[in-house]
PDB file of C-alpha atoms in Angstrom:
ATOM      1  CA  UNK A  77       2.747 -10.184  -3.340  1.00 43.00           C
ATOM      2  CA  UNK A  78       3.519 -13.791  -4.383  1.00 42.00           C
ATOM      3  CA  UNK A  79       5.444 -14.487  -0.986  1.00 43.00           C
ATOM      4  CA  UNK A  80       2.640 -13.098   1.080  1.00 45.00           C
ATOM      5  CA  UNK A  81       0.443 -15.473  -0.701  1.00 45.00           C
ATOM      6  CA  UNK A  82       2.303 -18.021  -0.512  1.00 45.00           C
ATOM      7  CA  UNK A  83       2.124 -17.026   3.555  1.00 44.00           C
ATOM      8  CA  UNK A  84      -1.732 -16.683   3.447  1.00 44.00           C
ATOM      9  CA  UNK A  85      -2.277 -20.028   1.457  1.00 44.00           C
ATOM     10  CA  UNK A  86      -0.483 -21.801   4.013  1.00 44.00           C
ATOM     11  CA  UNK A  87      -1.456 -20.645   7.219  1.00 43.00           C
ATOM     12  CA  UNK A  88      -5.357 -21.677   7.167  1.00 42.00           C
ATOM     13  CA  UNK A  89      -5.771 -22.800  10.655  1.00 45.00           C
ATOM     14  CA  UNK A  90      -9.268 -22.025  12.171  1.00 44.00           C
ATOM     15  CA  UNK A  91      -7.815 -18.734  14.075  1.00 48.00           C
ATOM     16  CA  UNK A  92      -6.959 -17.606  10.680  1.00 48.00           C
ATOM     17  CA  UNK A  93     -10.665 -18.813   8.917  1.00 52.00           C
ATOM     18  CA  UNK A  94     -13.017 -16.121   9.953  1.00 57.00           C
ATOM     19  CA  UNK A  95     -15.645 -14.206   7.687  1.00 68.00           C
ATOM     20  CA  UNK A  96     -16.021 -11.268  10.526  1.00 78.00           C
ATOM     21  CA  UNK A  97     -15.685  -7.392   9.432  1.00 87.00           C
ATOM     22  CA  UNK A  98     -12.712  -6.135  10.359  1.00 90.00           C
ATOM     23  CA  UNK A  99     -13.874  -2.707   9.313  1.00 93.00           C
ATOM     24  CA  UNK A 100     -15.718  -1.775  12.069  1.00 94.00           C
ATOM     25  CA  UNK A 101     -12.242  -2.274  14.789  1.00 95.00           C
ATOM     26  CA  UNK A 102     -10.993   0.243  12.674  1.00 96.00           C
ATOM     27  CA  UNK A 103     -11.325   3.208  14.763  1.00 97.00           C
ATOM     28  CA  UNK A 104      -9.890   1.181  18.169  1.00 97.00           C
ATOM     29  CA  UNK A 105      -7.198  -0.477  15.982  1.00 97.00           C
ATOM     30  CA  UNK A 106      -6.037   2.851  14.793  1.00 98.00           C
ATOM     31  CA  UNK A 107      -6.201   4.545  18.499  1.00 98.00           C
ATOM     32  CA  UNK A 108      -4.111   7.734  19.484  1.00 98.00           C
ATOM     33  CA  UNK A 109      -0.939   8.328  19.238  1.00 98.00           C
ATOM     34  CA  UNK A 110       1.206   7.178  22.192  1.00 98.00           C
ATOM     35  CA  UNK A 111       5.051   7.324  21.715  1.00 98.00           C
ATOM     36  CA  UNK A 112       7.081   8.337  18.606  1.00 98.00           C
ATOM     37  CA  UNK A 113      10.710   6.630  18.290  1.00 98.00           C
ATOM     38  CA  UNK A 114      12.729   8.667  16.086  1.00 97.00           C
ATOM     39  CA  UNK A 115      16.564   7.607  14.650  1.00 96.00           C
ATOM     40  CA  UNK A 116      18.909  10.436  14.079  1.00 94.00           C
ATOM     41  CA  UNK A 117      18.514  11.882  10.688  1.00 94.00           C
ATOM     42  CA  UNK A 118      21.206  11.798   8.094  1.00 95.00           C
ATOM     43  CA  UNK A 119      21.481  13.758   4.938  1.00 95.00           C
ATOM     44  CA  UNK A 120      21.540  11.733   1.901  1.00 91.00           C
ATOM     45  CA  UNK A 121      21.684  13.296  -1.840  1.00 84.00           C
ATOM     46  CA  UNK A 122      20.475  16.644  -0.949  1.00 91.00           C
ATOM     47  CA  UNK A 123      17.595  15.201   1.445  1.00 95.00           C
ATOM     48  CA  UNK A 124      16.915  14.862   5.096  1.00 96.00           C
ATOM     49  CA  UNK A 125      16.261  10.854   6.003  1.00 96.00           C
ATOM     50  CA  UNK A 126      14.905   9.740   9.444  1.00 97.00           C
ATOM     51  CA  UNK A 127      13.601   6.827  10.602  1.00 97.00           C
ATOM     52  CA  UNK A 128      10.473   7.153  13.272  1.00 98.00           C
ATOM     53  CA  UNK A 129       8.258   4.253  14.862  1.00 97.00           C
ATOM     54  CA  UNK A 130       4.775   6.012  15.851  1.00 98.00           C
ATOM     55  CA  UNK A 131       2.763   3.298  18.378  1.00 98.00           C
ATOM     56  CA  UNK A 132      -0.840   3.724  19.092  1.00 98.00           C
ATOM     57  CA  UNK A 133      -2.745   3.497  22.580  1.00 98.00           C
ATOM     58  CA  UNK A 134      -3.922  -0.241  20.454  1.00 97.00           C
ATOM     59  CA  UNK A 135      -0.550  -1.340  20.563  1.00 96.00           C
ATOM     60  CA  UNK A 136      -0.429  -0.948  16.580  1.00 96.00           C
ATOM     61  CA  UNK A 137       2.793  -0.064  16.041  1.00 96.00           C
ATOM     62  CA  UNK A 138       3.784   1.721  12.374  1.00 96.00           C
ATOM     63  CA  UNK A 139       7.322   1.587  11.374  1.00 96.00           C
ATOM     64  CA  UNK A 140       8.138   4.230   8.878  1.00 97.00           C
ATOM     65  CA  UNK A 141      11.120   6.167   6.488  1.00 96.00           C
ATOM     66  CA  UNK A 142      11.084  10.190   6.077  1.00 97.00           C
ATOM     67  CA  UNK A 143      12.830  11.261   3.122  1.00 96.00           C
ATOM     68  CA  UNK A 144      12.527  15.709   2.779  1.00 96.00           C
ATOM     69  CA  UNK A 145      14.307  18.303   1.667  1.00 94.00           C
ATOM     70  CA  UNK A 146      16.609  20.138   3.495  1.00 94.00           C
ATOM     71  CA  UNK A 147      14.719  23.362   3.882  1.00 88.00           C
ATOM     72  CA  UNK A 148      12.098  23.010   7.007  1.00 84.00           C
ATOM     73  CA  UNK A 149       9.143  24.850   5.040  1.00 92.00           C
ATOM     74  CA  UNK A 150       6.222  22.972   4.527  1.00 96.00           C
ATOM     75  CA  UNK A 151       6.050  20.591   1.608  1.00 96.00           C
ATOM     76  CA  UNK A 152       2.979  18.402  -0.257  1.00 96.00           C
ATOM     77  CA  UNK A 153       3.170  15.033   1.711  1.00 96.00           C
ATOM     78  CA  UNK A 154       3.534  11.633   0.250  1.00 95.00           C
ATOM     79  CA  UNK A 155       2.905   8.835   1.799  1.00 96.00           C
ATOM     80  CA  UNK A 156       3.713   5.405   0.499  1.00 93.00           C
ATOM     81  CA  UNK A 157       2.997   1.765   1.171  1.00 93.00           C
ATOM     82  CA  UNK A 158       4.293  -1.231  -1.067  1.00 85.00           C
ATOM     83  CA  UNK A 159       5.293  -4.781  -1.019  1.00 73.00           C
ATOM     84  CA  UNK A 160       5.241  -6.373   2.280  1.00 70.00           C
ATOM     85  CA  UNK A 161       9.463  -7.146   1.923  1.00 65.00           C
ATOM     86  CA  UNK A 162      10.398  -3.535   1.161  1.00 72.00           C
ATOM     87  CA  UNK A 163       8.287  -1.612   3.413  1.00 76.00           C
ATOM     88  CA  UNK A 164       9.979   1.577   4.686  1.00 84.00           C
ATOM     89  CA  UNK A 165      12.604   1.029   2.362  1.00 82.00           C
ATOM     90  CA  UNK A 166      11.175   1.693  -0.421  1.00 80.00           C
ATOM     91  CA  UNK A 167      11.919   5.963   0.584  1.00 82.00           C
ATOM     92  CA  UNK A 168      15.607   4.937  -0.058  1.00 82.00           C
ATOM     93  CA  UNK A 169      14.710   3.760  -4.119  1.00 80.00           C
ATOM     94  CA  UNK A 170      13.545   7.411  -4.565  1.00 83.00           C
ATOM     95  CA  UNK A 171      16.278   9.447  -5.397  1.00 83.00           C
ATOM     96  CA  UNK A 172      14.649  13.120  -5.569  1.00 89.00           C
ATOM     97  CA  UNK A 173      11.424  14.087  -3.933  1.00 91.00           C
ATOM     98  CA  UNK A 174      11.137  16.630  -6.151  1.00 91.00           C
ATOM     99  CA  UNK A 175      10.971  18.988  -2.950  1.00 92.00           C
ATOM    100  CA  UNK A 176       7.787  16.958  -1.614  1.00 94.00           C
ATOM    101  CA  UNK A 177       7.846  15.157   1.972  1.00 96.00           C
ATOM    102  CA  UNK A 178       8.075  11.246   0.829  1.00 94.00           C
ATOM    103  CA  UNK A 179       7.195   8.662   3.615  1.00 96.00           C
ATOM    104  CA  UNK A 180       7.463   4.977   3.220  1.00 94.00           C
ATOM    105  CA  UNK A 181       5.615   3.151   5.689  1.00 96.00           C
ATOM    106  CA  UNK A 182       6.114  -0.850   7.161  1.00 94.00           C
ATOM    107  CA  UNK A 183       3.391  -3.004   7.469  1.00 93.00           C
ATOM    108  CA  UNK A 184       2.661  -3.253  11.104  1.00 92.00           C
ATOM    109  CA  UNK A 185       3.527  -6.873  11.753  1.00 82.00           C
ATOM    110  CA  UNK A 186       6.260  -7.547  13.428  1.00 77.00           C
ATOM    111  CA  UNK A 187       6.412 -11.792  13.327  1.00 71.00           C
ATOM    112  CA  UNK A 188       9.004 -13.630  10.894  1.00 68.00           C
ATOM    113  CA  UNK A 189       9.010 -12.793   6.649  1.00 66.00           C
ATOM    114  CA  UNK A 190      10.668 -16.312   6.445  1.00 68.00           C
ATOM    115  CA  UNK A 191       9.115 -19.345   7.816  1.00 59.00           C
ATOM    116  CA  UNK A 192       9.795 -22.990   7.572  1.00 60.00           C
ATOM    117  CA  UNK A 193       7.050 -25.895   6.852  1.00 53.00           C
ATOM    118  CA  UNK A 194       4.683 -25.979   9.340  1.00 54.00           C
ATOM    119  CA  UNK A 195       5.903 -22.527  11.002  1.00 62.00           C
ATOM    120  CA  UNK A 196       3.270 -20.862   9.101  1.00 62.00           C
ATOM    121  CA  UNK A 197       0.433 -22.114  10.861  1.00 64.00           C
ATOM    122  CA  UNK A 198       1.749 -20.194  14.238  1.00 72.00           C
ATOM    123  CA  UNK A 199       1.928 -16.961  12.279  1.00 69.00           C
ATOM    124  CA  UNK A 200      -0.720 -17.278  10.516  1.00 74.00           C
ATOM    125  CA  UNK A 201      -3.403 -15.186  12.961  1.00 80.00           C
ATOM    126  CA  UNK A 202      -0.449 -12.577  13.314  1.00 83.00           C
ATOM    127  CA  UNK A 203      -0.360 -12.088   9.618  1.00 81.00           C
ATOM    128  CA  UNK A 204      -4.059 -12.049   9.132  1.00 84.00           C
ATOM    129  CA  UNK A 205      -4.143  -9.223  12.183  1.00 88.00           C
ATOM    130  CA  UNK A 206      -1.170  -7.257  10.436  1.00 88.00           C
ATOM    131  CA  UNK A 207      -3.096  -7.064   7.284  1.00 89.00           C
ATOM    132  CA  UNK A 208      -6.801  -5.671   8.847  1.00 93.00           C
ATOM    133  CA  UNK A 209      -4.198  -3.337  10.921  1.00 96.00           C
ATOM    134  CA  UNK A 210      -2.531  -1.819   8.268  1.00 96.00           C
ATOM    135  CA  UNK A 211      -5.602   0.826   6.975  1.00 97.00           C
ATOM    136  CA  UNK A 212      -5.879   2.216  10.766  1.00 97.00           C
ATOM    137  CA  UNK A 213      -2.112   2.235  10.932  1.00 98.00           C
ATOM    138  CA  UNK A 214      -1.988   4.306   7.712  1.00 98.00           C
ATOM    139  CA  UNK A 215      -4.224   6.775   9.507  1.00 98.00           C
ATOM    140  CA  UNK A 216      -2.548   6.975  12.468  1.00 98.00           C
ATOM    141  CA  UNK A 217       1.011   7.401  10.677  1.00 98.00           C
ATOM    142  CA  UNK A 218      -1.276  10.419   9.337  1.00 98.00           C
ATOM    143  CA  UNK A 219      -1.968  11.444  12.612  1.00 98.00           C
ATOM    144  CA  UNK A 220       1.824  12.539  13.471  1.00 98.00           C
ATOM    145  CA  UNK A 221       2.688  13.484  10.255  1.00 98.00           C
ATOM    146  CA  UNK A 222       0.396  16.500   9.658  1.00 98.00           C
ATOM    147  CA  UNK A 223       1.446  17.601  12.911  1.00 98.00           C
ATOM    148  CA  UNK A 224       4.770  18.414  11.674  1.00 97.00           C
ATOM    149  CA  UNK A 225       6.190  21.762  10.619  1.00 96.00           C
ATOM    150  CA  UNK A 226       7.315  20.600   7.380  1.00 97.00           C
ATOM    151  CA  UNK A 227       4.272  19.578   6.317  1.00 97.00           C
ATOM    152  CA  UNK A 228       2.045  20.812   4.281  1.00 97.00           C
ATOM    153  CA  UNK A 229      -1.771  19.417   5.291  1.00 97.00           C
ATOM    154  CA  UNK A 230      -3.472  20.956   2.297  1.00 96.00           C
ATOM    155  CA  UNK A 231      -1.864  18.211  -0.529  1.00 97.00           C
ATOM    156  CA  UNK A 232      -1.864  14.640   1.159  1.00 97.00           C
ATOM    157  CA  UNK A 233      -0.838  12.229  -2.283  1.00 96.00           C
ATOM    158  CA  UNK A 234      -1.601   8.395  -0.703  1.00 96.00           C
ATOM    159  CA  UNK A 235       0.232   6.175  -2.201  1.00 94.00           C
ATOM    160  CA  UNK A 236      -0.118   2.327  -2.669  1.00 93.00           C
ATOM    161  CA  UNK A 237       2.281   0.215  -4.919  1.00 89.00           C
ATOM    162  CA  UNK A 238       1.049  -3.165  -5.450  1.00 88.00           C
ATOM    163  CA  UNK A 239      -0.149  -5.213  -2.594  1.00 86.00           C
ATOM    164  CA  UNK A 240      -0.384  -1.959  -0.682  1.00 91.00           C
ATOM    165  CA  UNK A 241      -2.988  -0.443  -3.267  1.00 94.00           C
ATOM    166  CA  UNK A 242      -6.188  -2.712  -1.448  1.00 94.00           C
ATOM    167  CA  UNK A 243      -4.872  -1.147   1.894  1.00 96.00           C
ATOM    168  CA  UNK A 244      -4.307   2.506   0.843  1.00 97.00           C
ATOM    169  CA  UNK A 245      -7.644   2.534  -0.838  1.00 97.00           C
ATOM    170  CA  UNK A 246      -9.209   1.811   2.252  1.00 97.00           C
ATOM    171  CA  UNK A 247      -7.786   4.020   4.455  1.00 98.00           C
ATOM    172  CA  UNK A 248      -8.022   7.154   1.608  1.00 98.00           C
ATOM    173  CA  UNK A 249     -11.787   5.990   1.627  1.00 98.00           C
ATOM    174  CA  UNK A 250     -12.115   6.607   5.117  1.00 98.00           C
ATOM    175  CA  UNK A 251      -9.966   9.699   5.497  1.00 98.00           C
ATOM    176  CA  UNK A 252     -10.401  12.550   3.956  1.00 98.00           C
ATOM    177  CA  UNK A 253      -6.923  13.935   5.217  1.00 98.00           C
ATOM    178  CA  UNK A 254      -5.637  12.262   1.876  1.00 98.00           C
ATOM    179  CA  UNK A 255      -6.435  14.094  -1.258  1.00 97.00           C
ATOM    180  CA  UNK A 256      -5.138  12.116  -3.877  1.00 97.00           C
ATOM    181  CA  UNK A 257      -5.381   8.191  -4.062  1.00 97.00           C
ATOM    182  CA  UNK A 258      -2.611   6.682  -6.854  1.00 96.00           C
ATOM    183  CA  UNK A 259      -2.797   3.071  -7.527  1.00 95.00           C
ATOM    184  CA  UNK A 260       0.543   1.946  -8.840  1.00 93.00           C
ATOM    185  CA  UNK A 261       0.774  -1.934 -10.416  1.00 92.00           C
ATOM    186  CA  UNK A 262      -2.614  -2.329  -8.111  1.00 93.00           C
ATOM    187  CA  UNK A 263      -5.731  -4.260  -9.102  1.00 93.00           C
ATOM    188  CA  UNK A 264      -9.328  -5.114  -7.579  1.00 91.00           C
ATOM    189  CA  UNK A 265     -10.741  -9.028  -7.596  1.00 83.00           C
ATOM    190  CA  UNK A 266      -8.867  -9.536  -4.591  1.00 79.00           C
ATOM    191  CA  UNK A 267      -9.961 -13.596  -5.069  1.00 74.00           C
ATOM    192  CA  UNK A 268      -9.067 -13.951  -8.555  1.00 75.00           C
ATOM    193  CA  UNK A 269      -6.047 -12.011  -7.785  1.00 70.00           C
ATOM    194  CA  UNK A 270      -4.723 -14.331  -5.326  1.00 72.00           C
ATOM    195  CA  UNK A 271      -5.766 -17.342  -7.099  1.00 70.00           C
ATOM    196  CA  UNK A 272      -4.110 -15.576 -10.329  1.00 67.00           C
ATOM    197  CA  UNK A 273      -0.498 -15.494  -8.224  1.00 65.00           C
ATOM    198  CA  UNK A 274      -0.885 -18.910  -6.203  1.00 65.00           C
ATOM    199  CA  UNK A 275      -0.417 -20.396  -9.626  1.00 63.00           C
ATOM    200  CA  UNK A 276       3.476 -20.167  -9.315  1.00 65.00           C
ATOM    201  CA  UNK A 277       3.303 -22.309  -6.109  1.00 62.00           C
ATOM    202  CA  UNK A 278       0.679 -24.848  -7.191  1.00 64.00           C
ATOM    203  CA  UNK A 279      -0.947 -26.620  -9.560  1.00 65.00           C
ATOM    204  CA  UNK A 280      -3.416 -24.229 -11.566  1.00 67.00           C
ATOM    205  CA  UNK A 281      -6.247 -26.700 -10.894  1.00 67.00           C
ATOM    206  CA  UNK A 282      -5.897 -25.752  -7.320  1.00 64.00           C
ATOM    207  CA  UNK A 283      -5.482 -22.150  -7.518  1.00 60.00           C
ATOM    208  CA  UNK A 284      -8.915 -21.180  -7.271  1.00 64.00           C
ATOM    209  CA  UNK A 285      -9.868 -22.614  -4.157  1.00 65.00           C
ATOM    210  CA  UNK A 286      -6.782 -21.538  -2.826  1.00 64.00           C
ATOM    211  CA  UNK A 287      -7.839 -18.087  -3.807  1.00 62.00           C
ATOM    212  CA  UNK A 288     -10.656 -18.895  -1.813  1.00 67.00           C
ATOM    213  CA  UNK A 289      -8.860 -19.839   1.284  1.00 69.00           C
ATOM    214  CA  UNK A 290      -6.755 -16.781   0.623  1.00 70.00           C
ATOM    215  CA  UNK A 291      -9.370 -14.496   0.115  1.00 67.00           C
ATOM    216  CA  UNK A 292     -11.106 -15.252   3.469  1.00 72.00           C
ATOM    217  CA  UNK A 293      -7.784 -15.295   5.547  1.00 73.00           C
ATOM    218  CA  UNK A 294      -7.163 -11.598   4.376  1.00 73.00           C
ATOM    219  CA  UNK A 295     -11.082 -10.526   4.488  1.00 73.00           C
ATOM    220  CA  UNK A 296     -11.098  -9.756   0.823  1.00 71.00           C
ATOM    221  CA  UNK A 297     -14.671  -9.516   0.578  1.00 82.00           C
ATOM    222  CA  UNK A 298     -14.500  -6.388   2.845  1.00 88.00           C
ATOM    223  CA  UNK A 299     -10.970  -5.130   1.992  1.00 89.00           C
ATOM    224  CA  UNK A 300     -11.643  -5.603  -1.700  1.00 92.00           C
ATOM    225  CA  UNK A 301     -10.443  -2.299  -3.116  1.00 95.00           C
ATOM    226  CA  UNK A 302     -13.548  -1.717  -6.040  1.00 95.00           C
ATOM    227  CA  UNK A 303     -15.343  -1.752  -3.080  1.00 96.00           C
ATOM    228  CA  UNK A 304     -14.305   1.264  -1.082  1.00 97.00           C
ATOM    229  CA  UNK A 305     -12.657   3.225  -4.927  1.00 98.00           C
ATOM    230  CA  UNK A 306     -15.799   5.026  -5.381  1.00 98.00           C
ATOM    231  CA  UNK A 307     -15.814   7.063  -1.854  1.00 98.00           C
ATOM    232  CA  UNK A 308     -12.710   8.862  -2.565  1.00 98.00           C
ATOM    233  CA  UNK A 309     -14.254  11.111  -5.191  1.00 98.00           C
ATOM    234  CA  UNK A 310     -14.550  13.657  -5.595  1.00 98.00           C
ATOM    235  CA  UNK A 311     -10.859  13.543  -4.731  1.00 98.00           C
ATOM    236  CA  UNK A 312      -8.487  12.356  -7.354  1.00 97.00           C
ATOM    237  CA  UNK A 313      -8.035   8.740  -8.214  1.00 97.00           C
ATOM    238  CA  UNK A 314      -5.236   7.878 -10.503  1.00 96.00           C
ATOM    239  CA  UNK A 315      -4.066   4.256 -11.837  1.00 96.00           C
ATOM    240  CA  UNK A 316      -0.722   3.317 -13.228  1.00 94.00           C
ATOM    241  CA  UNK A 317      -0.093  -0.057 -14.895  1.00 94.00           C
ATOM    242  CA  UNK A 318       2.242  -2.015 -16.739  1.00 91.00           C
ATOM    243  CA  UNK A 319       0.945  -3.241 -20.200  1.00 93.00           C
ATOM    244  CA  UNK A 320       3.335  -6.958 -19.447  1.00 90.00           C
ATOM    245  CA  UNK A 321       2.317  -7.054 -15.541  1.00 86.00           C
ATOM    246  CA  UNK A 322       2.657 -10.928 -14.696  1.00 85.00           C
ATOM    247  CA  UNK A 323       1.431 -10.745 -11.387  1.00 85.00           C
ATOM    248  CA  UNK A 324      -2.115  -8.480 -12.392  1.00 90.00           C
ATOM    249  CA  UNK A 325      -5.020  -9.877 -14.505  1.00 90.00           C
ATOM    250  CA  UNK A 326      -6.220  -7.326 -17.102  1.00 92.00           C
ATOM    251  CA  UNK A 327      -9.343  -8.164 -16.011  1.00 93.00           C
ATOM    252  CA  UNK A 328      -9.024  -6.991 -12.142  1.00 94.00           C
ATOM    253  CA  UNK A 329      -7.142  -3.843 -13.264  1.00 95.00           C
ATOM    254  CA  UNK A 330     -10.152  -2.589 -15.458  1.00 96.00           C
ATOM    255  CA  UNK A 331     -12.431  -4.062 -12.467  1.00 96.00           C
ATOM    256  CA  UNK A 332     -10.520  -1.225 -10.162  1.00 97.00           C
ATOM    257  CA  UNK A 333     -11.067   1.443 -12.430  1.00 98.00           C
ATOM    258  CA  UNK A 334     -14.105   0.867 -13.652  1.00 98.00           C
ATOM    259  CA  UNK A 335     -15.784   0.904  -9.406  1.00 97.00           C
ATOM    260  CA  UNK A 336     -13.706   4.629  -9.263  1.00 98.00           C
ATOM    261  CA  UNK A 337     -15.742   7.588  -9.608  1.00 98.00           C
ATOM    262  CA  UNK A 338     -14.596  11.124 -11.619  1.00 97.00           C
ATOM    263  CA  UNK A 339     -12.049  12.055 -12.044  1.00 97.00           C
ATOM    264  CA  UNK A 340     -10.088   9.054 -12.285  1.00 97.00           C
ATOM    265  CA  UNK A 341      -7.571   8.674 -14.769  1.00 96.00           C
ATOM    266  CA  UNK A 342      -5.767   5.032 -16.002  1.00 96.00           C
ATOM    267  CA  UNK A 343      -2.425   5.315 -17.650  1.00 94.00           C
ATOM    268  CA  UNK A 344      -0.865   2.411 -18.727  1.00 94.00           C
ATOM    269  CA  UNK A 345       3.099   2.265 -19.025  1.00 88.00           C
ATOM    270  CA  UNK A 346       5.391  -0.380 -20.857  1.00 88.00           C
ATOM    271  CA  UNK A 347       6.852  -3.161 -18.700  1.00 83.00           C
ATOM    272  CA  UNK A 348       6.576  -5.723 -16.267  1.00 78.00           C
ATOM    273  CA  UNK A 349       5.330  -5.691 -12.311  1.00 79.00           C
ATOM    274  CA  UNK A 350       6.778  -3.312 -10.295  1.00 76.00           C
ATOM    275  CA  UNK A 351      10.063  -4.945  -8.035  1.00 72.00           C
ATOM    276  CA  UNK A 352      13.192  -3.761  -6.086  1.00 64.00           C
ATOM    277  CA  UNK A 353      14.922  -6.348  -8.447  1.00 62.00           C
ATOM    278  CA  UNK A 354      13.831  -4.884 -11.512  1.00 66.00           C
ATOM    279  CA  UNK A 355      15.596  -0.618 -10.656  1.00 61.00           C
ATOM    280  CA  UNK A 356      14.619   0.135 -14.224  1.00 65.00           C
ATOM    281  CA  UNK A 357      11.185  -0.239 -13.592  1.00 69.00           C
ATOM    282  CA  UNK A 358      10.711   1.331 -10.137  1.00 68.00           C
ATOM    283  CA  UNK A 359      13.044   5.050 -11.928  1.00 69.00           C
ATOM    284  CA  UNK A 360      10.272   4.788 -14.607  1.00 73.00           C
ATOM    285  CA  UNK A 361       7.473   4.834 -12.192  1.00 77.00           C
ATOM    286  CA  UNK A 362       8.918   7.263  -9.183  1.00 75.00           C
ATOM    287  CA  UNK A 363       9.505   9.371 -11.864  1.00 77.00           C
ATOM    288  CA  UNK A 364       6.210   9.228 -13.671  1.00 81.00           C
ATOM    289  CA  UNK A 365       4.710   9.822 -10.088  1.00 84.00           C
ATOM    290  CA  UNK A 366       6.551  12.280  -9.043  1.00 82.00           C
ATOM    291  CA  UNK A 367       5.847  14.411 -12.483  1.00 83.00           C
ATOM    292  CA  UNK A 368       2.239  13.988 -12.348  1.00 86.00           C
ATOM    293  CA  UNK A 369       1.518  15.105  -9.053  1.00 84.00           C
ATOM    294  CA  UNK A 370      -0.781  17.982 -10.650  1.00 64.00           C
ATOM    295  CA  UNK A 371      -4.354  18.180 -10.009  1.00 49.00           C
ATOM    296  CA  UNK A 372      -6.009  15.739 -12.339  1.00 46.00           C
ATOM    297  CA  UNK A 373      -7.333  16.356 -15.167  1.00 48.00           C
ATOM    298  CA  UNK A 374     -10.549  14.788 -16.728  1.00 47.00           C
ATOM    299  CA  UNK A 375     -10.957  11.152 -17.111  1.00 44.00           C
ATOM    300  CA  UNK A 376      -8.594   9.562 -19.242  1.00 44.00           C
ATOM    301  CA  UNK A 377      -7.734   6.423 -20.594  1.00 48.00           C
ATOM    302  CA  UNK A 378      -4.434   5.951 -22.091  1.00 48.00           C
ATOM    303  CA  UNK A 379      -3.365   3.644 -25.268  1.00 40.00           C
ATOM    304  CA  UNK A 380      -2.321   0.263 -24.208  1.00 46.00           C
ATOM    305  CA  UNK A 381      -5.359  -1.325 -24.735  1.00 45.00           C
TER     306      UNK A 381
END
């Protein structure tokens, strides 16, 4: 999240400065499906891994890992989206499914991760169209997937890890497919969440006008997950959070919960932010995941406070 913002922060030009809605290109963003590229599978640790690119009539182009069991009977879907570096990837830091279909998608921009002084401004646009993509892209990585034998439709878990939480909250909003939103290390205040991290690259005087800046590049005010959190009742809506996360203000993680309707459910865990750096701390959560992938129970609020 910090790199991205560091990305954002820096690439204000005036194609990258507009308050428009990107919400309502969402259905012509997402498109129909078009062409599926699919790698050969392999069989890692008891699983089936394959790598597919689904691209829509729009161009949008979603990048994506497959991780399943062997067996081809349909399994409970997962579908996750994370940091912007890990992307697909992040299938390969699960190490048992727990005989549930896990998919790990990309975001769909396909410009540099590493730029150099003023290289930012040229990507800048690409970025800020990657980002409004990425809810339609969800969807139409949907599209494909529940057309699959080895699918099961009925139990759609939607994943989002961190940055990806604003994004799969959209898209879960908008799609009912999805029946059960988890928010893992995510957070709401999309301005004071940006300002919070641009602290690391700045001086904290600045950081809240380049929170600002940030916020309108990315079109928090719209994207803004408290905003959308309450449409996906009365589907399940479940938070996980680290009681030492550096990167999340208590503040915006309460914010989240509190715009979520019933039945929601907040647990907070021991730790820092979630990062492929830190292994410990991704086991901890896959796992906790992973085991409570039960319908939810009640509202509940866990000790941490």
């Amino acid at each position: 999240m910090v790199a991205l913002g560091t990305m954002l922060l820096g690439g204000t030009t005036l194609g990258a400065l507009r308050l428009d809605d990107p919400v309502p290109g969402f259905a012509d963003r997402r498109g129909e499906v078009a062409s599926v590229t699919r790698d050969e599978a392999t069989v890692e640790e008891g699983h089936r891994i394959e790598a597919v690119t689904v691209r829509s009539t729009s161009g949008v182009t979603v990048p994506m890992l497959v991780k399943r069991p062997l067996a081809d009977s349909a399994a409970p879907l997962v579908v996750v989206l994370g940091g912007h570096a890990t992307g697909r990837d992040a299938a390969r830091l699960i190490p048992d499914t727990r005989g549930r279909v896990v998919v790990a998608l990309s975001y769909p921009y396909t410009g540099p991760h590493r730029m150099k002084g003023l290289e930012i401004f040229k990507w800048a646009p690409d970025i800020r169209q990657a980002l409004h993509d990425t809810p339609p892209a969800i969807q139409l990585a949907l599209d494909w997937l529940l057309q699959q034998p080895w699918v099961d439709a009925r139990e759609v878990h939607g994943v989002g890890a961190s940055l990806g939480t604003p994004f799969m909250t959209v898209a879960a909003a908008l799609d009912p497919r999805i029946t059960h939103v988890w928010s893992v290390h995510g957070a709401g205040q999309s301005r004071a969440l940006l300002a919070h991290n641009a602290r690391e690259s700045m001086p904290h005087l600045l950081a809240p006008l380049a929170g600002v800046l940030a916020d309108v590049i990315v079109s928090g005010p719209y994207l803004t997950p408290e905003r959308w959190a309450a449409r996906i009742a009365p589907r399940p809506f479940t938070m996980i959070n680290a009681t030492n996360d550096e990167r999340l203000p208590r503040a915006a993680v309460e914010a989240l919960y509190d715009a979520a309707q019933q039945p929601k459910s907040l647990l907070w865990m021991p730790g820092q932010h979630v990062q492929p750096n830190r292994p410990e701390v991704v086991r901890a959560l896959v796992t906790t995941v992973l085991q409570r992938m039960e319908p939810a129970p009640a509202e509940s609020k866990a000790a941490g406070e």
